[in-house]
Short mmCIF file of C-alpha atoms and ligand atoms in Angstrom, two decimals:
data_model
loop_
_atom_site.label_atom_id
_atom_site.label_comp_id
_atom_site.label_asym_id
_atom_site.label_seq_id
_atom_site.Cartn_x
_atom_site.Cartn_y
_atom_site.Cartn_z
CA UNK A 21 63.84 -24.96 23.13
CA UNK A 22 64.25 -27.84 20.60
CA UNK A 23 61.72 -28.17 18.34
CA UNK A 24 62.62 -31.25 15.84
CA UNK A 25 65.84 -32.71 17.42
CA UNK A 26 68.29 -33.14 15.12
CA UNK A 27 67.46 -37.29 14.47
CA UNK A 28 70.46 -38.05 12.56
CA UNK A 29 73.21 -36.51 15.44
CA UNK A 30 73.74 -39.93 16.88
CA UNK A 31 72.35 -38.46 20.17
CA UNK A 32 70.61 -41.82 21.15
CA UNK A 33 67.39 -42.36 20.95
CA UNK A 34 64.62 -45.04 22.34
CA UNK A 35 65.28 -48.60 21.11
CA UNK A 36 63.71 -50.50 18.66
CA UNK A 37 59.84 -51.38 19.75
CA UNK A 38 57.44 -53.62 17.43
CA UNK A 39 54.39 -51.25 17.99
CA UNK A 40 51.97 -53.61 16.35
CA UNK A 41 48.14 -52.07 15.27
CA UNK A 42 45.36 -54.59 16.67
CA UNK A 43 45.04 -56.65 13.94
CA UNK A 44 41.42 -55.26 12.92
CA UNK A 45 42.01 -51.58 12.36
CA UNK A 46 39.40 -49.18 12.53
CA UNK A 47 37.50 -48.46 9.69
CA UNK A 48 37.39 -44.94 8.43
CA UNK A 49 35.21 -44.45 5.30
CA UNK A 50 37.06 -43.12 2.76
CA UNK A 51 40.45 -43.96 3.63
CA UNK A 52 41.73 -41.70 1.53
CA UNK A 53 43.36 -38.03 2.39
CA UNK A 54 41.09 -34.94 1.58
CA UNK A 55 44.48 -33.10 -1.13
CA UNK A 56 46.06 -35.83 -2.41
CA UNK A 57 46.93 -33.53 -5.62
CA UNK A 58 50.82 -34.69 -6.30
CA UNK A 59 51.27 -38.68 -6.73
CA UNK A 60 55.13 -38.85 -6.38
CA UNK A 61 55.87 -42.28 -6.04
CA UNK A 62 53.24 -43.79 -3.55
CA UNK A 63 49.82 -43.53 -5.29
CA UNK A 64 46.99 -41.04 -3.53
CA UNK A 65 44.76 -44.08 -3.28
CA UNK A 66 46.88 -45.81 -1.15
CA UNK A 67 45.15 -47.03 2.26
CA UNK A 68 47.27 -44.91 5.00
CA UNK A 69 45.51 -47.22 7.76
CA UNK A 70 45.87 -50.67 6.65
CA UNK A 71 45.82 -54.40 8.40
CA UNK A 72 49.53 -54.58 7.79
CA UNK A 73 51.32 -55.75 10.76
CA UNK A 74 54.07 -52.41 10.52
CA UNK A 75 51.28 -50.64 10.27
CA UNK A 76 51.42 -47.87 13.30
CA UNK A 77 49.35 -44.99 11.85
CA UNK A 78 46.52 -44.17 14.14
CA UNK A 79 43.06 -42.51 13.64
CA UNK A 80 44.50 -39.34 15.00
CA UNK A 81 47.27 -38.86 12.72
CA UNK A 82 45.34 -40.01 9.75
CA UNK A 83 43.32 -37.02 10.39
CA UNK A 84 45.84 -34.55 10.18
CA UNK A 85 46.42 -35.46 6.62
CA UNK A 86 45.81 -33.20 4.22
CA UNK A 87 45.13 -30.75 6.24
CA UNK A 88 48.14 -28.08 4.57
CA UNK A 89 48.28 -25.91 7.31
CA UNK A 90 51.22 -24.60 5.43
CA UNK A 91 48.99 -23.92 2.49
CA UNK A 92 46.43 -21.58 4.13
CA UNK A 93 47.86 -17.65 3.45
CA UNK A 94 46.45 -16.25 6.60
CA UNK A 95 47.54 -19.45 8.92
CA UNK A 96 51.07 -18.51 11.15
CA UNK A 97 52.66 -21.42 8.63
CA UNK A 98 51.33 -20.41 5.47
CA UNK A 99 52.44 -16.86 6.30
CA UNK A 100 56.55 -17.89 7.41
CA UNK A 101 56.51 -19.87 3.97
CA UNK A 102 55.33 -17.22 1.72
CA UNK A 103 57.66 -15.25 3.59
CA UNK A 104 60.70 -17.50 3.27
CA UNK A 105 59.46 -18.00 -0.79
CA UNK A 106 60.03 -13.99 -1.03
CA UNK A 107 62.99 -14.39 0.13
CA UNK A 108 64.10 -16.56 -2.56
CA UNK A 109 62.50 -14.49 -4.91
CA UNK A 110 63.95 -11.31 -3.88
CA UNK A 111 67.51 -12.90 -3.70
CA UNK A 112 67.84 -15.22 -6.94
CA UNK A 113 65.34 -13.05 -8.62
CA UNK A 114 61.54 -13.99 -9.08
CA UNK A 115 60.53 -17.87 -9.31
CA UNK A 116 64.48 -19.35 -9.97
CA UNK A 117 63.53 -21.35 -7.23
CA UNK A 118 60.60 -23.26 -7.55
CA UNK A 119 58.63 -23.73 -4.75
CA UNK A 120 56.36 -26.81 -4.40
CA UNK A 121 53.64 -27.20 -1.67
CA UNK A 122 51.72 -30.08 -2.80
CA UNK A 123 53.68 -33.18 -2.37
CA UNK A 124 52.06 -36.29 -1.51
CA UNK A 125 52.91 -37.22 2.08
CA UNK A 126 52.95 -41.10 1.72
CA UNK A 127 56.34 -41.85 0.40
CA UNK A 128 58.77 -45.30 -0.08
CA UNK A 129 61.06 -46.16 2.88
CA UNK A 130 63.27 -46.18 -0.22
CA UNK A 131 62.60 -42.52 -0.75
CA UNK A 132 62.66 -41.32 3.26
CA UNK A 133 65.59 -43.49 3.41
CA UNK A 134 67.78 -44.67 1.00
CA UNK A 135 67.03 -42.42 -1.19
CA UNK A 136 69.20 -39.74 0.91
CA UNK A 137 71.49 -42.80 2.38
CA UNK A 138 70.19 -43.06 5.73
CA UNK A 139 71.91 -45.99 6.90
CA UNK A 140 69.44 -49.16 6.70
CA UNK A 141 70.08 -49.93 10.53
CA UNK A 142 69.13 -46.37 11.81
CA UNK A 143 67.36 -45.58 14.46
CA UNK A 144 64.94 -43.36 12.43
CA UNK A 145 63.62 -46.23 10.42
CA UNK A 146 61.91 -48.02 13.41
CA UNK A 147 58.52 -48.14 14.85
CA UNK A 148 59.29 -46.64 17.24
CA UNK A 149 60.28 -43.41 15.61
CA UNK A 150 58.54 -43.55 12.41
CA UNK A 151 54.93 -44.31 11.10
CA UNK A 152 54.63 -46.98 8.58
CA UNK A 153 51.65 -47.94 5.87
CA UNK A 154 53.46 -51.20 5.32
CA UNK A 155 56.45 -52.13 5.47
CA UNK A 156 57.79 -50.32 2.44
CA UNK A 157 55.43 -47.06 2.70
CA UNK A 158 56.01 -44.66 5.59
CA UNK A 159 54.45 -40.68 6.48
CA UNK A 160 57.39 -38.96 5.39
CA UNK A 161 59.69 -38.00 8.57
CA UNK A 162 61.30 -35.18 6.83
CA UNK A 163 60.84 -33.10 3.37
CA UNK A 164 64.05 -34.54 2.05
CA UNK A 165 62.37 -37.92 1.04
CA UNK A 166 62.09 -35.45 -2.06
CA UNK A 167 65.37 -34.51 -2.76
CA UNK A 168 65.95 -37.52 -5.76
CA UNK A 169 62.42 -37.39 -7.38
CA UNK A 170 62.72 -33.58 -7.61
CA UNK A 171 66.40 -34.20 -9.34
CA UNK A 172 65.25 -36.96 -11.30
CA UNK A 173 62.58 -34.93 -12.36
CA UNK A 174 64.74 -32.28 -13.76
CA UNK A 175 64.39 -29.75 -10.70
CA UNK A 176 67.56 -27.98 -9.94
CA UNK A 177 66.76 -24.67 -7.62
CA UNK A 178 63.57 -25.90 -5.86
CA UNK A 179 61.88 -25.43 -2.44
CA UNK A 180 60.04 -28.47 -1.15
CA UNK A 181 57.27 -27.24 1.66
CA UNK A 182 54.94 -30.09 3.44
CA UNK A 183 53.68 -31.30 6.64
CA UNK A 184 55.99 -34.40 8.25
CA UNK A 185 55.69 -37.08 10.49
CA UNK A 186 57.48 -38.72 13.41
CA UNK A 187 56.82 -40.35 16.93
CA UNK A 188 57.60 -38.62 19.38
CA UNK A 189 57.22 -37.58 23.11
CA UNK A 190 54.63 -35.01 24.06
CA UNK A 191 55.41 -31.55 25.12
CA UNK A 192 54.67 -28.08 24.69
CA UNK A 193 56.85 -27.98 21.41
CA UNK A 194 56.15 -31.25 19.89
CA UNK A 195 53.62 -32.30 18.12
CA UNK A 196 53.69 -36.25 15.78
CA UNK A 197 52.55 -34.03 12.80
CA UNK A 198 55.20 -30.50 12.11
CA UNK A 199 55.89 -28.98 8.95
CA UNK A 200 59.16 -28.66 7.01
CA UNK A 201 60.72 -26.67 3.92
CA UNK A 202 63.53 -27.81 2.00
CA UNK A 203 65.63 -26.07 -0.08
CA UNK A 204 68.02 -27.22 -2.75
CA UNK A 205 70.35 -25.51 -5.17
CA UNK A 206 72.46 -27.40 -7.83
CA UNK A 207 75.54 -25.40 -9.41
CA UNK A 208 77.30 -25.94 -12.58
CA UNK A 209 81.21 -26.63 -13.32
CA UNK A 210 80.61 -23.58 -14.99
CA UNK A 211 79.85 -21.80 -11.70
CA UNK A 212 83.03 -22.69 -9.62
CA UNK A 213 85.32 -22.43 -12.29
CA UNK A 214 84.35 -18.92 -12.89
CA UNK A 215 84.75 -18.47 -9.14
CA UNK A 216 88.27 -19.76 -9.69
CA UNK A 217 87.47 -21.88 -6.37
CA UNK A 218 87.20 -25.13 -5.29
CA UNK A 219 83.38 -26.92 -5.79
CA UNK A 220 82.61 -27.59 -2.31
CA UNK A 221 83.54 -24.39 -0.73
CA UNK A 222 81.63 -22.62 -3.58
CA UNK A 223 78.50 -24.14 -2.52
CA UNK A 224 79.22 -24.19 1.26
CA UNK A 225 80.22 -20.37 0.99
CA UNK A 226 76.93 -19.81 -1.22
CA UNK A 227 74.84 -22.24 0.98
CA UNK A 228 76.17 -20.25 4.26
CA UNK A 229 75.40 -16.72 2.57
CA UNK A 230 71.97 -17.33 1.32
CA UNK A 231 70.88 -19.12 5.32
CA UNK A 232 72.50 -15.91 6.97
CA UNK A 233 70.33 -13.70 4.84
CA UNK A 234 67.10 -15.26 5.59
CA UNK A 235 68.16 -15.57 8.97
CA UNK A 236 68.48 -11.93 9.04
CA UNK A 237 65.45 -11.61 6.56
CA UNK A 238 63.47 -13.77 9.68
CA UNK A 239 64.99 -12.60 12.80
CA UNK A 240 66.59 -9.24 11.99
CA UNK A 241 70.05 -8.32 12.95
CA UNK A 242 70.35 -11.35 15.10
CA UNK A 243 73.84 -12.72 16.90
CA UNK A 244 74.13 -16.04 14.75
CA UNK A 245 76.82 -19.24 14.67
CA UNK A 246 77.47 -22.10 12.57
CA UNK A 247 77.73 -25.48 14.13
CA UNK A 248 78.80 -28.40 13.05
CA UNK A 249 76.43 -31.33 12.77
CA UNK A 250 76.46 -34.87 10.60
CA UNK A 251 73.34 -35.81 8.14
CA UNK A 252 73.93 -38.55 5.69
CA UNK A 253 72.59 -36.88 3.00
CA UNK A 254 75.63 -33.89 3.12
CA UNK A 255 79.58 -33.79 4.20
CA UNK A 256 79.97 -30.76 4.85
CA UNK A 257 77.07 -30.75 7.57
CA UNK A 258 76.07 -27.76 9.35
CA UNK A 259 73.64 -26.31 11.89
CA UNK A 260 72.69 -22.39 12.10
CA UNK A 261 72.00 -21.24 15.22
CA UNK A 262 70.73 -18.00 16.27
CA UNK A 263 70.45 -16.10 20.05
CA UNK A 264 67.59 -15.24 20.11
CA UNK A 265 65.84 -14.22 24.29
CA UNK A 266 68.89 -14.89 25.52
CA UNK A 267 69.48 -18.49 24.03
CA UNK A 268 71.19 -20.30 21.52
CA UNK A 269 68.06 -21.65 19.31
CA UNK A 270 68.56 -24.13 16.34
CA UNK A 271 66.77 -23.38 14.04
CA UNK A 272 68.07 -25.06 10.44
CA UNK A 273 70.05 -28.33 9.12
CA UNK A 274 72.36 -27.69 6.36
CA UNK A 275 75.10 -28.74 3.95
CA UNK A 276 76.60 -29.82 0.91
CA UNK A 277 75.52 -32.43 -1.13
CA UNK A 278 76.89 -36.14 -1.24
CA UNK A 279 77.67 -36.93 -4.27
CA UNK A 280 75.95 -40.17 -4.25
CA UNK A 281 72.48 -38.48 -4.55
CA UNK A 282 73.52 -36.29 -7.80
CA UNK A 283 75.24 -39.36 -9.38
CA UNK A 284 72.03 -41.27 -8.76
CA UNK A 285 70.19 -38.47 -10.63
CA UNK A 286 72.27 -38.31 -13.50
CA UNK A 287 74.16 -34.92 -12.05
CA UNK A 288 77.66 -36.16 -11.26
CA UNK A 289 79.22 -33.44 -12.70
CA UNK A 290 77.27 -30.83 -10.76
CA UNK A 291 77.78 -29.90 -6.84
CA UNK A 292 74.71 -28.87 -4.95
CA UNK A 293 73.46 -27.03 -1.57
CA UNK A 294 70.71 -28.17 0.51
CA UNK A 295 68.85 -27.32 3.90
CA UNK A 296 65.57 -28.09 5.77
CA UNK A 297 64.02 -26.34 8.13
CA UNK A 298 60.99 -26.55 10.80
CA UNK A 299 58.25 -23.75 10.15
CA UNK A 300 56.71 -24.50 13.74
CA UNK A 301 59.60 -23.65 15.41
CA UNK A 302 60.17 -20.26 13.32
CA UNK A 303 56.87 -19.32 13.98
CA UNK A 304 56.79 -20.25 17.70
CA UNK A 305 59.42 -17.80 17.64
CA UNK A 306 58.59 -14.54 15.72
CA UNK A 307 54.99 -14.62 16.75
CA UNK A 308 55.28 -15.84 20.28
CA UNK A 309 53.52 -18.67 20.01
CA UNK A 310 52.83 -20.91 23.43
CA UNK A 311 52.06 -24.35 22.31
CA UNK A 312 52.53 -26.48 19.31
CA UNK A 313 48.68 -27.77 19.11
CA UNK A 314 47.54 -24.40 18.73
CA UNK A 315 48.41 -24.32 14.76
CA UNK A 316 45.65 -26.86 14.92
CA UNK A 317 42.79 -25.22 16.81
CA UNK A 318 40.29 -23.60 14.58
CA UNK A 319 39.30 -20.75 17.66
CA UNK A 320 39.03 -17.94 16.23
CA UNK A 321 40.29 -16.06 19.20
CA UNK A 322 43.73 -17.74 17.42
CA UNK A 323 42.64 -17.72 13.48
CA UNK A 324 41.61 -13.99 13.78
CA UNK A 325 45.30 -12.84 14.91
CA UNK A 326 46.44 -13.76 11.83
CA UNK A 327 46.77 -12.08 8.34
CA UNK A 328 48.47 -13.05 4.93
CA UNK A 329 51.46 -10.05 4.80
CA UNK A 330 51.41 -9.04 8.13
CA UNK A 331 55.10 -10.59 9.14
CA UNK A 332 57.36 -7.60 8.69
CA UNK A 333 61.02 -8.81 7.85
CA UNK A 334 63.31 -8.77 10.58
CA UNK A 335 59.79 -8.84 12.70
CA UNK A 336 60.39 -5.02 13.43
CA UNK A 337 57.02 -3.36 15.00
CA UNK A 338 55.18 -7.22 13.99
CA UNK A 339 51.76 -7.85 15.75
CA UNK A 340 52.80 -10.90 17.93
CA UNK A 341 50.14 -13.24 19.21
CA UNK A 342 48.23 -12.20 22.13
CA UNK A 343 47.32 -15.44 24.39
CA UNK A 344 43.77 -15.55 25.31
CA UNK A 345 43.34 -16.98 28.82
CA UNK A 346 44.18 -20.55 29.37
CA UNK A 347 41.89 -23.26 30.31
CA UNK A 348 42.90 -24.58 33.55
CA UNK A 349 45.15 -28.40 33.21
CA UNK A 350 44.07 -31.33 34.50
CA UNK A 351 47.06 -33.29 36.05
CA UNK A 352 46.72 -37.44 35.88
CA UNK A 353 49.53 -39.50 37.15
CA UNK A 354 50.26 -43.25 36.21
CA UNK A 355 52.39 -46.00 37.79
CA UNK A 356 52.94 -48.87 36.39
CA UNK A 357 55.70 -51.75 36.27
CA UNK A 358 57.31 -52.47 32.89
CA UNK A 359 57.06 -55.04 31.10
CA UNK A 360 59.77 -58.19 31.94
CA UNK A 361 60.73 -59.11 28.46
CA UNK A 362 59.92 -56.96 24.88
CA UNK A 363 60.24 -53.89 24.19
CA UNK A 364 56.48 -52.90 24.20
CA UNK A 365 56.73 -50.21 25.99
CA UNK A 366 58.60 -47.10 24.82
CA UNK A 367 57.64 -43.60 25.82
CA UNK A 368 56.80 -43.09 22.34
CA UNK A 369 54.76 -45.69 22.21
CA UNK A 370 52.71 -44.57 25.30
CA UNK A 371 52.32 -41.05 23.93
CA UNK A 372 50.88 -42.59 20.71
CA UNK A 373 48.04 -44.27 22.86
CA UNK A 374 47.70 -41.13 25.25
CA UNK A 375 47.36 -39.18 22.12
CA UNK A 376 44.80 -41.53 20.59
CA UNK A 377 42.64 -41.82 23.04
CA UNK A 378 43.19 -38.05 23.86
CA UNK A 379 44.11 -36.11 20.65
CA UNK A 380 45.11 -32.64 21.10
CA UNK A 381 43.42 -32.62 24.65
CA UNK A 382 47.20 -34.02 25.55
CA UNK A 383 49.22 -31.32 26.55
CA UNK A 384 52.36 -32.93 28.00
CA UNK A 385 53.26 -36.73 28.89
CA UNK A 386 56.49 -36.90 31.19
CA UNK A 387 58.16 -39.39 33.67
CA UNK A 388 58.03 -38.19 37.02
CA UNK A 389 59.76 -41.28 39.00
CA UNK A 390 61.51 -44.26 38.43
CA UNK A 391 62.78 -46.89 40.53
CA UNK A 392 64.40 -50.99 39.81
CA UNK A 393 62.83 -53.02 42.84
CA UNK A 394 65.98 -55.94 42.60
CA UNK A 395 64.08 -58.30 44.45
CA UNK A 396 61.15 -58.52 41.95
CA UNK A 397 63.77 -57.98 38.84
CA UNK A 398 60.73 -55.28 37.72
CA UNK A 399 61.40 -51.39 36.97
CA UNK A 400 58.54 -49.12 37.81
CA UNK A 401 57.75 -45.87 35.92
CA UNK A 402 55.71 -43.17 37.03
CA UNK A 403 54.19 -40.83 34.46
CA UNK A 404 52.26 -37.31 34.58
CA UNK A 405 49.85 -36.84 31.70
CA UNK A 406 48.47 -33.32 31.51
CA UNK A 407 44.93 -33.28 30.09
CA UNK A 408 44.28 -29.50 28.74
CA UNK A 409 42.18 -27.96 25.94
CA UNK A 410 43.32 -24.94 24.04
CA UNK A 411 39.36 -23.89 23.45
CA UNK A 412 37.61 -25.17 26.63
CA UNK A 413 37.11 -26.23 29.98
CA UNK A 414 37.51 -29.75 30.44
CA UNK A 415 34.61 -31.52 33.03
CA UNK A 416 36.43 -34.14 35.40
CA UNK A 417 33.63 -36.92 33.90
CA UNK A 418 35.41 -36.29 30.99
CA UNK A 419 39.47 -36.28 31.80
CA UNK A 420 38.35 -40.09 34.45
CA UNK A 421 36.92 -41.64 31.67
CA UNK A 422 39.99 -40.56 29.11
CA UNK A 423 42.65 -41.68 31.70
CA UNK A 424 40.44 -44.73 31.94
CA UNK A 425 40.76 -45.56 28.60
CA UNK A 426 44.58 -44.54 28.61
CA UNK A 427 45.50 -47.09 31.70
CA UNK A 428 43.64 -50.08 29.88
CA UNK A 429 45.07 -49.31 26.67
CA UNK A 430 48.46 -49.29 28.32
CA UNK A 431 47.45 -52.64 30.03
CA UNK A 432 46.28 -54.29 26.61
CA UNK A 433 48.70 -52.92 24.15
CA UNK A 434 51.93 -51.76 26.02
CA UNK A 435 52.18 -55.06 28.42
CA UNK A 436 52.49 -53.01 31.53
CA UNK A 437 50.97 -53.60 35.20
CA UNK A 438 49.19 -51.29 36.74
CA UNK A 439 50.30 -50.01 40.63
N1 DAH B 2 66.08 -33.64 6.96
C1 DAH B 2 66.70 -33.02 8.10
C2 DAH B 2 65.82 -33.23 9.34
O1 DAH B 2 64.67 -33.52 9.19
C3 DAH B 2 66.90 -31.55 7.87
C4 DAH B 2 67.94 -31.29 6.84
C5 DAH B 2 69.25 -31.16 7.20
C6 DAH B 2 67.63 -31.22 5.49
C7 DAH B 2 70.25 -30.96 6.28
C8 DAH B 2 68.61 -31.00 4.54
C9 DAH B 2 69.93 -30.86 4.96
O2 DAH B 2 68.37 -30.92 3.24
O3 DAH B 2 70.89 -30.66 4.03
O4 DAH B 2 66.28 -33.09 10.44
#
């Protein structure tokens, strides 16, 4: 199970589309998110859905703003941060790392990007995988957008929690809207001297130590490894994996520091530690938790299973979540041929129309055939979009006249012809 692939591994990803809004957006009085309490760099007043032409943020995801699932003590989120927060506590001693829940999620591209030196022709930074404002304001796509402000601002053990956003395909564990935490330690000269030891394998020794205990903290005596992996933002990189029902699960990003970031903050004579990882995921896992969407329902047949304190460390004797019965799925398939020239259609770009027509009634999007036809020079894709509701039966009126709306929208805004 991958939960947030990795997007800086090089594994290649969907090309660059132009995923262009119509050009009169709809209007959503105020358009301004409910908890806009922490102004770092973009201000809260900031229209998230705007005319712009890079402007790709739909009604759906504007919703989810401000939401702060991971803010809510007795929600499955709220409940793996305070428990990862204790952790810190209970290792470094009480509040030496500062944890900070409330940061604005409208950042620069300078601070999702270049701030931590993601390259400027990256596949992250397109439309395809990211949503823009404008074209210099985008929904963060990870928690380390944060990294410089916090250092410029004088933080130097912090943890960064808040919800992110990327495009992505639809499936059981992904969802456009996921929360991260990051975590970021800065040492002294002081510190590795002392240590008699070398700077970087100070902090990658420390870094490695303090992810193993919360692993263990999290998961309990778990089988674990260290991979490997490349972010721009650290050299060393590394993954932590852990075995957990019999396979290998990633389940944090990791490493040391560039330089480049601490000299831009003033710090070059410091080293520094940092990691980020995906509270969905962690709490798919040690509660047992089916689908993505249902950190978003509000049933309380979900709500009620869940209690500020009650995650035991290591999960021993833990209350996992008992699924209620499922609503049956409702199975829609789509053929179409591809547009000839462009690159209008992307599958991420058709799961951002299935999901705004559809919202969270979208369980899965997937391609179930494909085939060139050499003659016509024309590809054909079939999809399968299953309809489902976590809290009700859906009526068949109801699923037509959604996949109605999905195969015109396809027609008018991905360029594709029906079969
Ligand atoms: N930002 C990375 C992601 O979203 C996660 C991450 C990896 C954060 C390594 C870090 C780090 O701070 O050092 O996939």
């Amino acid at each position: 199970m991958r939960l947030e692939p990795n997007p800086f591994s090089g594994k290649k990803r969907a090309p660059y589309p132009q995923h262009r809004r119509s050009p009169t957006p709809p209007t959503l009085a105020p358009k301004v998110p409910p908890d806009p309490s922490f102004p770092y760099f973009i201000h809260p007043h900031t229209d998230v859905i705007t005319s712009d032409p890079h402007n790709n943020v739909t009604d759906h995801i504007f919703e989810k703003i401000g939401y702060n699932l991971h803010k809510r003590p007795d929600h499955p989120l709220g409940i793996i941060k305070s428990v990862i927060e204790s952790y810190f506590d209970e290792k470094y001693g009480q509040d030496t790392f500062t944890s900070y829940d409330s940061l604005y999620p409208v950042v620069s591209t300078f601070a999702n990007f270049d701030s931590v030196l993601v390259p400027p022709d990256h596949v992250s930074r397109s439309q395809n995988d990211t949503y823009y404002v404008d074209e210099d304001t985008v929904l963060r796509c990870h928690t380390s957008a944060h990294q410089l402000e916090m250092l410029k601002d004088g933080a130097r053990k912090f943890l960064v929690t808040g919800d992110v956003y990327r495009r992505d395909s639809i499936d059981a564990t992904h969802f456009p809207v996921f929360h991260q935490m990051e975590g970021f330690r800065v040492f002294e000269q002081a510190e590795w001297e002392e240590a008699g030891k070398d700077s970087v394998d100070l902090a990658a020794a420390e870094l490695k130590d303090c992810l193993e205990g919360l692993a263990k903290h999290l998961f309990g005596d778990v089988e674990m490894r260290w991979v490997d992996a490349y972010f721009p933002f650290t050299e060393p990189s590394f993954e932590l994996e852990i075995f957990f029902k019999g396979e290998w699960l990633e389940v944090l990003g990791c490493g040391v520091t560039e330089m480049k970031i601490l000299e831009e903050a003033g710090l070059q004579d410091k080293r520094a530690w940092a990691f980020g990882l995906g509270l969905e995921r962690l709490a798919m896992v040690l509660f047992d938790i089916p689908d993505i969407r249902l950190f978003w329902s509000d049933d309380k047949r979900f709500s009620k299973q869940f209690k500020e304190g009650m995650f035991k460390a290591g999960g021993v004797d833990m209350q996992k979540f008992k699924p209620y019965s499922k609503f049956p799925p409702c199975l829609k398939d789509v053929s179409f041929w591809l547009p000839k020239e462009g690159d209008s259609f992307t599958e991420n770009n058709l799961c951002e129309v299935v999901r705004d027509v559809a919202g969270s009634l979208v369980e899965e999007v997937k391609l179930i055939d494909e085939f060139e036809n050499k003659k016509k020079g024309l590809t054909s894709n079939c999809y399968r979009i299953v309809y489902r509701s976590m809290e009700r039966s859906l009526t068949d009126d109801e699923i037509n006249s959604l996949q109605e709306r999905v195969r015109d929208d396809m027609v008018s805004k991905l360029g594709v012809e029906l079969r």
